[in-house]
Amino acid sequence: MEVVRATRRLLALLLVGGLLISLDVVGVARTGALGMAIVISILALRVYTSLAQTALATCRVRGSYKGFVEGGDVDVEYEVCNDSIIPIAFVEFSLSYPQYLRMSKGSRGGLIAIPPRGCIEYRVSFKGRVGLHRIGPLRAVLRDPLGLYRGVELNLGHVMEVRVRPRVSERLVRALLQASRASGISRSRRPGEGVEFYSVRDYRQGDELRRVFWKALARGKLAVKEFESETSAYILFILALDETTLYGPYLETPLEHASRILATIADYASRRGDNIALLIMGPGVLEGTRFRRGRRGYVEVLNLLTSIDYEKHILRTGPEAKAMIGDGAKIVKYIKSMCPRERINVIILTPASEKTINVIKNLTPLRNMGFSLNTFILIPQLYGLTKLSPLEVAVYRLKVYNDIKRAYDKARELRSNGIKTVIVTPWETPSRIMATLNSI
Amino acid sequence: MRESRGKEVLVPGLLLLALAVIGLVALLEMGPLQILTAPGAYPGNNGPLGTSILYQKLRENYTVIPVTSWSHIRQTLNPCNLSVVTIIVSPETSYTDEDLESINHLKGSCKKFGLLIADEGVESNRVLESIGSKVRISGAILQPHILVANLSTPWGWSGRVLLDKASRVNVLQPSGDVIPIGFVEILATPVAVAYYENVNGVEVVVVGDGSIFLNQVLDSNIGEYPLSFIRSTVAHLCGELGNCIVLMEASKYIGLDPIEVLRSGDKRVLGLLNMVDLVLSLIARLVHPSTWLPPLLNMVNHSIRSLVELNPYFKGLIVVVGAVIVMLVVPRERRVKDAMLEDVAEIDWYGFGEFRRHLVSHGAKLTKQDFITLYDMVNTILRSTTGSTLEDPQLPSVLETIGVSRGEAETFRGFMVKYYRRATGKTLWPPLVMWGRITRKAIMMCEKILEPLGASITRPSKLELIAERGLRSSGGS
């Protein structure tokens, strides 16, 4: 395969050169020198383009990125170094990256010249969205300055796997912790450190003064209050994914929304000392973390959310993906293998799509094993309501109302299967989940 | 990821050919080959007048560098932490200012610098002058040519050497630093032919005859004394053995073109040259493009010109042949359409994507069906929150209890029911309805009614949740 190919401009110029030489040879005009100059220029450009293409193919390319948090800038940088003595001009380039990423700074492509023994740097920024994204390589095509020759397309640099983690709402975590203190969740029916009143017993040496039961003291008896010891719960989060989880404006899709909520709740649960795990169910994909207590559990959940691969977990199609979605027994078996015991609290976040709801319906056997299933249905259509004017919101609502009604039907189906199901809108999901969590 | 190298030709044949042409032209530009076939006292000459034996003998004890460029040796020996002894034997061309500057630089920068000049001509005098020596070679050859010189040096070497074509060596200003070390007797008068001088720490030995170091002498049975003399002198000038290098002049000799030498057939010159060297030089000269490329191009040019002048039809033939060549070559070039690289097209997904995009860019067209949907939605919400529906005549009074004015509630109910009946075909009145305007108006009216109920159509609110509760309680969607 040749590395350099002629463009259609070449033939035109070659014919002009040939014509000028011919005119001189037959004695019509003294244009031979000009014709020869054109032909020699063409040859020179051919030689140059071949050399420059070889230099471009052997360029040293280094790619790097920084920025890991959703909503922040992910800065991607490529350094292309030409170690040869041949100047490389001109190279048209274009950065490869997933369609669902949004570039916030820089240009997707452009024209560059790389000096001999010199380097160029190319920097762009993306608005980070949760998950794993493959950015790069730089696609490059070389042309000579007159555009007579074009090199074959080269890929410069390697593909970078950029992982962006979801934002955790510290405010929400604090609110959840406060609520859990107030309600005294996770009761153990044993006296110890806690907030829930358990009983009154006689004072023993070493008891804290603040525990003294003043009403009893008033009656002349020195007694102290005992509180119920809190214990940790086992919570399995399930995130069901399909293409509808990408509906909505950038960074405001059900996927990002659910990831943020899960990260926040995982943070809260880890601080509470719960054993937590996360299972991602995509088209044909089941991927979960092991049950871990405290911070380790949170980190594992965060890592799995960070490695959500859009192509693999969400946009995957084909018979394999479909077959697995329909196979409920396999999913139940997988969940059972994840769980160290029965009676696990399961919190499911799913879009209101037929595919994911059918998968969740298959989880009914878990109920018989003592699992508590709580499903939150996100309505992807409602995520399109943001960034619209009031009248547009109303019109949009009318248009999607029938779709939303179908989501209600899905919720009813789940309920009829004995799965606690709540429909949630984008603007009040955290409070609904919080209420459910506190009731566990 | 780069494309597989195995499948592509990174350096095509045409490129190699072009590079070869560029290389030939570059060689041509550098001029004819400089072939050092010198018959003089040049270290590379192993003929009788060369100094190759001296070079070989010195190499037994020292590092010896034949100097073909003084400026180059200046760069090579920078920094110079060595003792350097420079030997100049009968140079044939003049020293340039640049050469002298380089020699002086070596004198100043090297640890020790010594100079041994053996010359019957005057070319070396510039070197002596530049380093500040008071000794000069007269250049006038003493008669008779063959003379016996008595040499006695301050470092203890003494002996007799046979001179051939010697010059007198003069002193400009006699002083204690200049010591005569060699004499010949001419008509019973001693004439100085060698001097030793210490010029501010630089030791200089000047002998008015270069022939004593030539191959023809050193190779003969009388070569023992000159060789001993030079060994002793170099050892003295070096000081310590092992940390001294010897520079032998090799740049001031006239080179000969081997073709010219052979063409002239001068047996005297041929006798002075080594035949093997001469043949090798000749081959190198013939292979070099400066020998054959210009005549070849000239010949081609001449031939074409003469053909064109010979027959006017030949011009046409050239055009036709040229055209045929182009026709054959051009189709071989794979031509491609020079299209731009496609950039990534960023996309947003929406539940009702196409509609939403249209809504944002052009606004939306509302239809009769949208009015029915609105009616259905509001009816569900009212049923869920108030227990009454739009069909219920009691609705205005129910709404009045939650803060909606009765008149407004009645107007709203009347409007919604009237147009719902029209939309569902239960009545044909009014005959002409602009559903877009009516639906927009209905949205505004609904917004006012729903606000006290905690729902809103135009803002994110609990509308969908209330509607779901309503549908759940009614048992259907």
GROMACS .gro file of C-alpha atoms in nm, chain A residues 1 3 5-9 11 14 22 25-26 46-47 50-51 54 57-61 92-103 108-109 137 139-141 143 147 149-150 152-153 155 157 246-250 315 381-382 384 386-388 390-405 408-409 411-412 415 423 425 427-428 432, chain B residues 1-3 5 7-12 14-15 18-19 22 308 314-316 318-319 326 330 332-353 355-356 359-361 363-367 369-371 373-378 380 439-440 443-444 456-465 467-468 471-472 475-477:
model
  172
    1MET     CA    1   0.000   0.000   0.000
    3VAL     CA    2   0.161   0.591   0.183
    5ARG     CA    3  -0.175   0.924  -0.300
    6ALA     CA    4  -0.235   1.182  -0.565
    7THR     CA    5  -0.538   1.404  -0.543
    8ARG     CA    6  -0.751   1.506  -0.840
    9ARG     CA    7  -0.579   1.845  -0.851
   11LEU     CA    8  -0.390   1.560  -1.296
   14LEU     CA    9   0.018   1.786  -1.478
   22SER     CA   10   0.434   2.077  -2.579
   25VAL     CA   11   0.845   2.184  -2.836
   26VAL     CA   12   0.624   2.252  -3.137
   46ARG     CA   13   0.583   1.408  -0.428
   47VAL     CA   14   0.925   1.346  -0.278
   50SER     CA   15   0.663   1.088   0.102
   51LEU     CA   16   0.941   1.204   0.333
   54THR     CA   17   0.737   0.886   0.684
   57ALA     CA   18   0.438   0.803   1.092
   58THR     CA   19   0.745   0.789   1.314
   59CYS     CA   20   0.656   1.089   1.529
   60ARG     CA   21   0.672   1.044   1.904
   61VAL     CA   22   0.325   1.100   2.048
   92GLU     CA   23  -0.501   1.795   0.913
   93PHE     CA   24  -0.599   1.629   1.237
   94SER     CA   25  -0.913   1.538   1.423
   95LEU     CA   26  -0.946   1.402   1.773
   96SER     CA   27  -1.147   1.083   1.817
   97TYR     CA   28  -1.377   1.078   2.115
   98PRO     CA   29  -1.722   0.943   2.198
   99GLN     CA   30  -2.019   1.131   2.056
  100TYR     CA   31  -2.176   1.159   2.397
  101LEU     CA   32  -1.890   1.368   2.538
  102ARG     CA   33  -1.905   1.748   2.513
  103MET     CA   34  -1.593   1.947   2.436
  108ARG     CA   35  -1.200   1.909   1.759
  109GLY     CA   36  -0.957   1.929   1.472
  137PRO     CA   37  -0.613   0.877   1.903
  139ARG     CA   38  -0.644   1.100   1.330
  140ALA     CA   39  -0.405   1.274   1.097
  141VAL     CA   40  -0.378   1.328   0.723
  143ARG     CA   41  -0.096   1.709   0.252
  147GLY     CA   42  -0.272   1.983  -0.197
  149TYR     CA   43  -0.074   1.468  -0.269
  150ARG     CA   44  -0.241   1.329   0.037
  152VAL     CA   45  -0.291   0.787   0.408
  153GLU     CA   46  -0.473   0.851   0.733
  155ASN     CA   47  -0.358   0.738   1.399
  157GLY     CA   48  -0.098   0.836   1.989
  246LEU     CA   49  -2.875   0.886   2.845
  247TYR     CA   50  -3.187   1.091   2.767
  248GLY     CA   51  -3.180   1.455   2.864
  249PRO     CA   52  -2.946   1.751   2.851
  250TYR     CA   53  -2.574   1.698   2.901
  315LEU     CA   54  -2.540   0.111   2.417
  381GLN     CA   55  -3.868   1.175   2.933
  382LEU     CA   56  -3.889   1.421   3.221
  384GLY     CA   57  -3.580   1.677   2.886
  386THR     CA   58  -3.476   2.129   3.195
  387LYS     CA   59  -3.344   2.422   2.993
  388LEU     CA   60  -3.686   2.495   2.839
  390PRO     CA   61  -4.235   2.764   3.076
  391LEU     CA   62  -4.457   2.730   2.768
  392GLU     CA   63  -4.212   2.484   2.611
  393VAL     CA   64  -4.220   2.283   2.936
  394ALA     CA   65  -4.599   2.262   2.913
  395VAL     CA   66  -4.595   2.165   2.545
  396TYR     CA   67  -4.322   1.911   2.601
  397ARG     CA   68  -4.518   1.761   2.891
  398LEU     CA   69  -4.824   1.721   2.675
  399LYS     CA   70  -4.625   1.546   2.407
  400VAL     CA   71  -4.459   1.300   2.646
  401TYR     CA   72  -4.761   1.248   2.872
  402ASN     CA   73  -4.865   0.925   2.703
  403ASP     CA   74  -4.511   0.789   2.738
  404ILE     CA   75  -4.518   0.882   3.106
  405LYS     CA   76  -4.849   0.704   3.147
  408TYR     CA   77  -4.708   0.436   3.542
  409ASP     CA   78  -4.832   0.109   3.397
  411ALA     CA   79  -4.477   0.067   3.802
  412ARG     CA   80  -4.815  -0.093   3.855
  415ARG     CA   81  -4.620  -0.354   4.238
  423ILE     CA   82  -4.199   0.668   4.054
  425THR     CA   83  -3.911   1.276   3.908
  427TRP     CA   84  -3.634   1.704   4.111
  428GLU     CA   85  -3.734   1.495   4.408
  432ARG     CA   86  -3.785   0.987   4.805
  441MET     CA   87  -0.285   0.304   1.715
  442ARG     CA   88  -0.064   0.322   1.411
  443GLU     CA   89  -0.132   0.140   1.091
  445ARG     CA   90   0.386  -0.125   0.900
  447LYS     CA   91   0.136  -0.384   0.486
  448GLU     CA   92   0.264  -0.051   0.370
  449VAL     CA   93   0.574   0.066   0.186
  450LEU     CA   94   0.711   0.347   0.393
  451VAL     CA   95   0.988   0.434   0.143
  452PRO     CA   96   0.865   0.385  -0.212
  454LEU     CA   97   1.038   0.652  -0.662
  455LEU     CA   98   1.149   0.822  -0.343
  458ALA     CA   99   1.477   1.079  -0.619
  459LEU     CA  100   1.707   1.060  -0.317
  462ILE     CA  101   1.959   1.447  -0.502
  748VAL     CA  102   1.531   1.821  -3.314
  754PHE     CA  103   1.084   1.501  -3.436
  755LYS     CA  104   0.930   1.772  -3.217
  756GLY     CA  105   0.590   1.617  -3.275
  758ILE     CA  106   0.866   1.404  -2.864
  759VAL     CA  107   0.522   1.541  -2.778
  766VAL     CA  108   0.213   1.054  -1.915
  770VAL     CA  109  -0.078   0.897  -1.457
  772ARG     CA  110  -0.081   0.424  -1.211
  773GLU     CA  111  -0.109   0.700  -0.953
  774ARG     CA  112  -0.404   0.617  -0.729
  775ARG     CA  113  -0.604   0.933  -0.712
  776VAL     CA  114  -0.821   0.998  -0.410
  777LYS     CA  115  -1.087   1.252  -0.336
  778ASP     CA  116  -0.929   1.500  -0.099
  779ALA     CA  117  -1.206   1.512   0.157
  780MET     CA  118  -1.178   1.672   0.500
  781LEU     CA  119  -1.148   1.453   0.807
  782GLU     CA  120  -1.484   1.417   0.971
  783ASP     CA  121  -1.496   1.560   1.319
  784VAL     CA  122  -1.690   1.393   1.597
  785ALA     CA  123  -2.054   1.505   1.595
  786GLU     CA  124  -2.158   1.552   1.956
  787ILE     CA  125  -2.514   1.441   2.028
  788ASP     CA  126  -2.774   1.467   2.302
  789TRP     CA  127  -3.034   1.198   2.348
  790TYR     CA  128  -3.388   1.285   2.449
  791GLY     CA  129  -3.698   1.081   2.514
  792PHE     CA  130  -3.875   1.280   2.255
  793GLY     CA  131  -3.554   1.396   2.095
  795PHE     CA  132  -3.968   1.687   1.891
  796ARG     CA  133  -3.766   1.859   2.163
  799LEU     CA  134  -3.959   2.271   1.993
  800VAL     CA  135  -3.646   2.458   2.095
  801SER     CA  136  -3.552   2.571   1.743
  803GLY     CA  137  -4.152   2.627   1.852
  804ALA     CA  138  -4.418   2.359   1.856
  805LYS     CA  139  -4.742   2.318   1.665
  806LEU     CA  140  -5.019   2.219   1.906
  807THR     CA  141  -5.300   2.001   1.777
  809GLN     CA  142  -5.483   1.569   2.021
  810ASP     CA  143  -5.269   1.785   2.251
  811PHE     CA  144  -5.582   1.952   2.383
  813THR     CA  145  -5.410   1.509   2.638
  814LEU     CA  146  -5.417   1.830   2.841
  815TYR     CA  147  -5.780   1.769   2.934
  816ASP     CA  148  -5.698   1.411   3.031
  817MET     CA  149  -5.399   1.519   3.242
  818VAL     CA  150  -5.582   1.797   3.425
  820THR     CA  151  -5.658   1.309   3.643
  879THR     CA  152  -5.453   2.468   2.363
  880ARG     CA  153  -5.213   2.749   2.460
  883ILE     CA  154  -5.250   2.571   2.932
  884MET     CA  155  -5.252   2.918   3.085
  896SER     CA  156  -4.775   2.313   3.767
  897ILE     CA  157  -4.762   2.232   3.398
  898THR     CA  158  -4.506   2.494   3.309
  899ARG     CA  159  -4.253   2.425   3.585
  900PRO     CA  160  -4.089   2.115   3.727
  901SER     CA  161  -4.337   2.005   3.991
  902LYS     CA  162  -4.513   1.705   4.140
  903LEU     CA  163  -4.756   1.703   3.851
  904GLU     CA  164  -4.655   1.359   3.728
  905LEU     CA  165  -4.668   1.211   4.079
  907ALA     CA  166  -5.127   1.227   3.805
  908GLU     CA  167  -4.987   0.882   3.890
  911LEU     CA  168  -5.446   0.705   3.782
  912ARG     CA  169  -5.365   0.453   4.056
  915GLY     CA  170  -5.743   0.186   3.858
  916GLY     CA  171  -5.629   0.258   3.505
  917SER     CA  172  -5.425   0.488   3.293
   0.00000   0.00000   0.00000
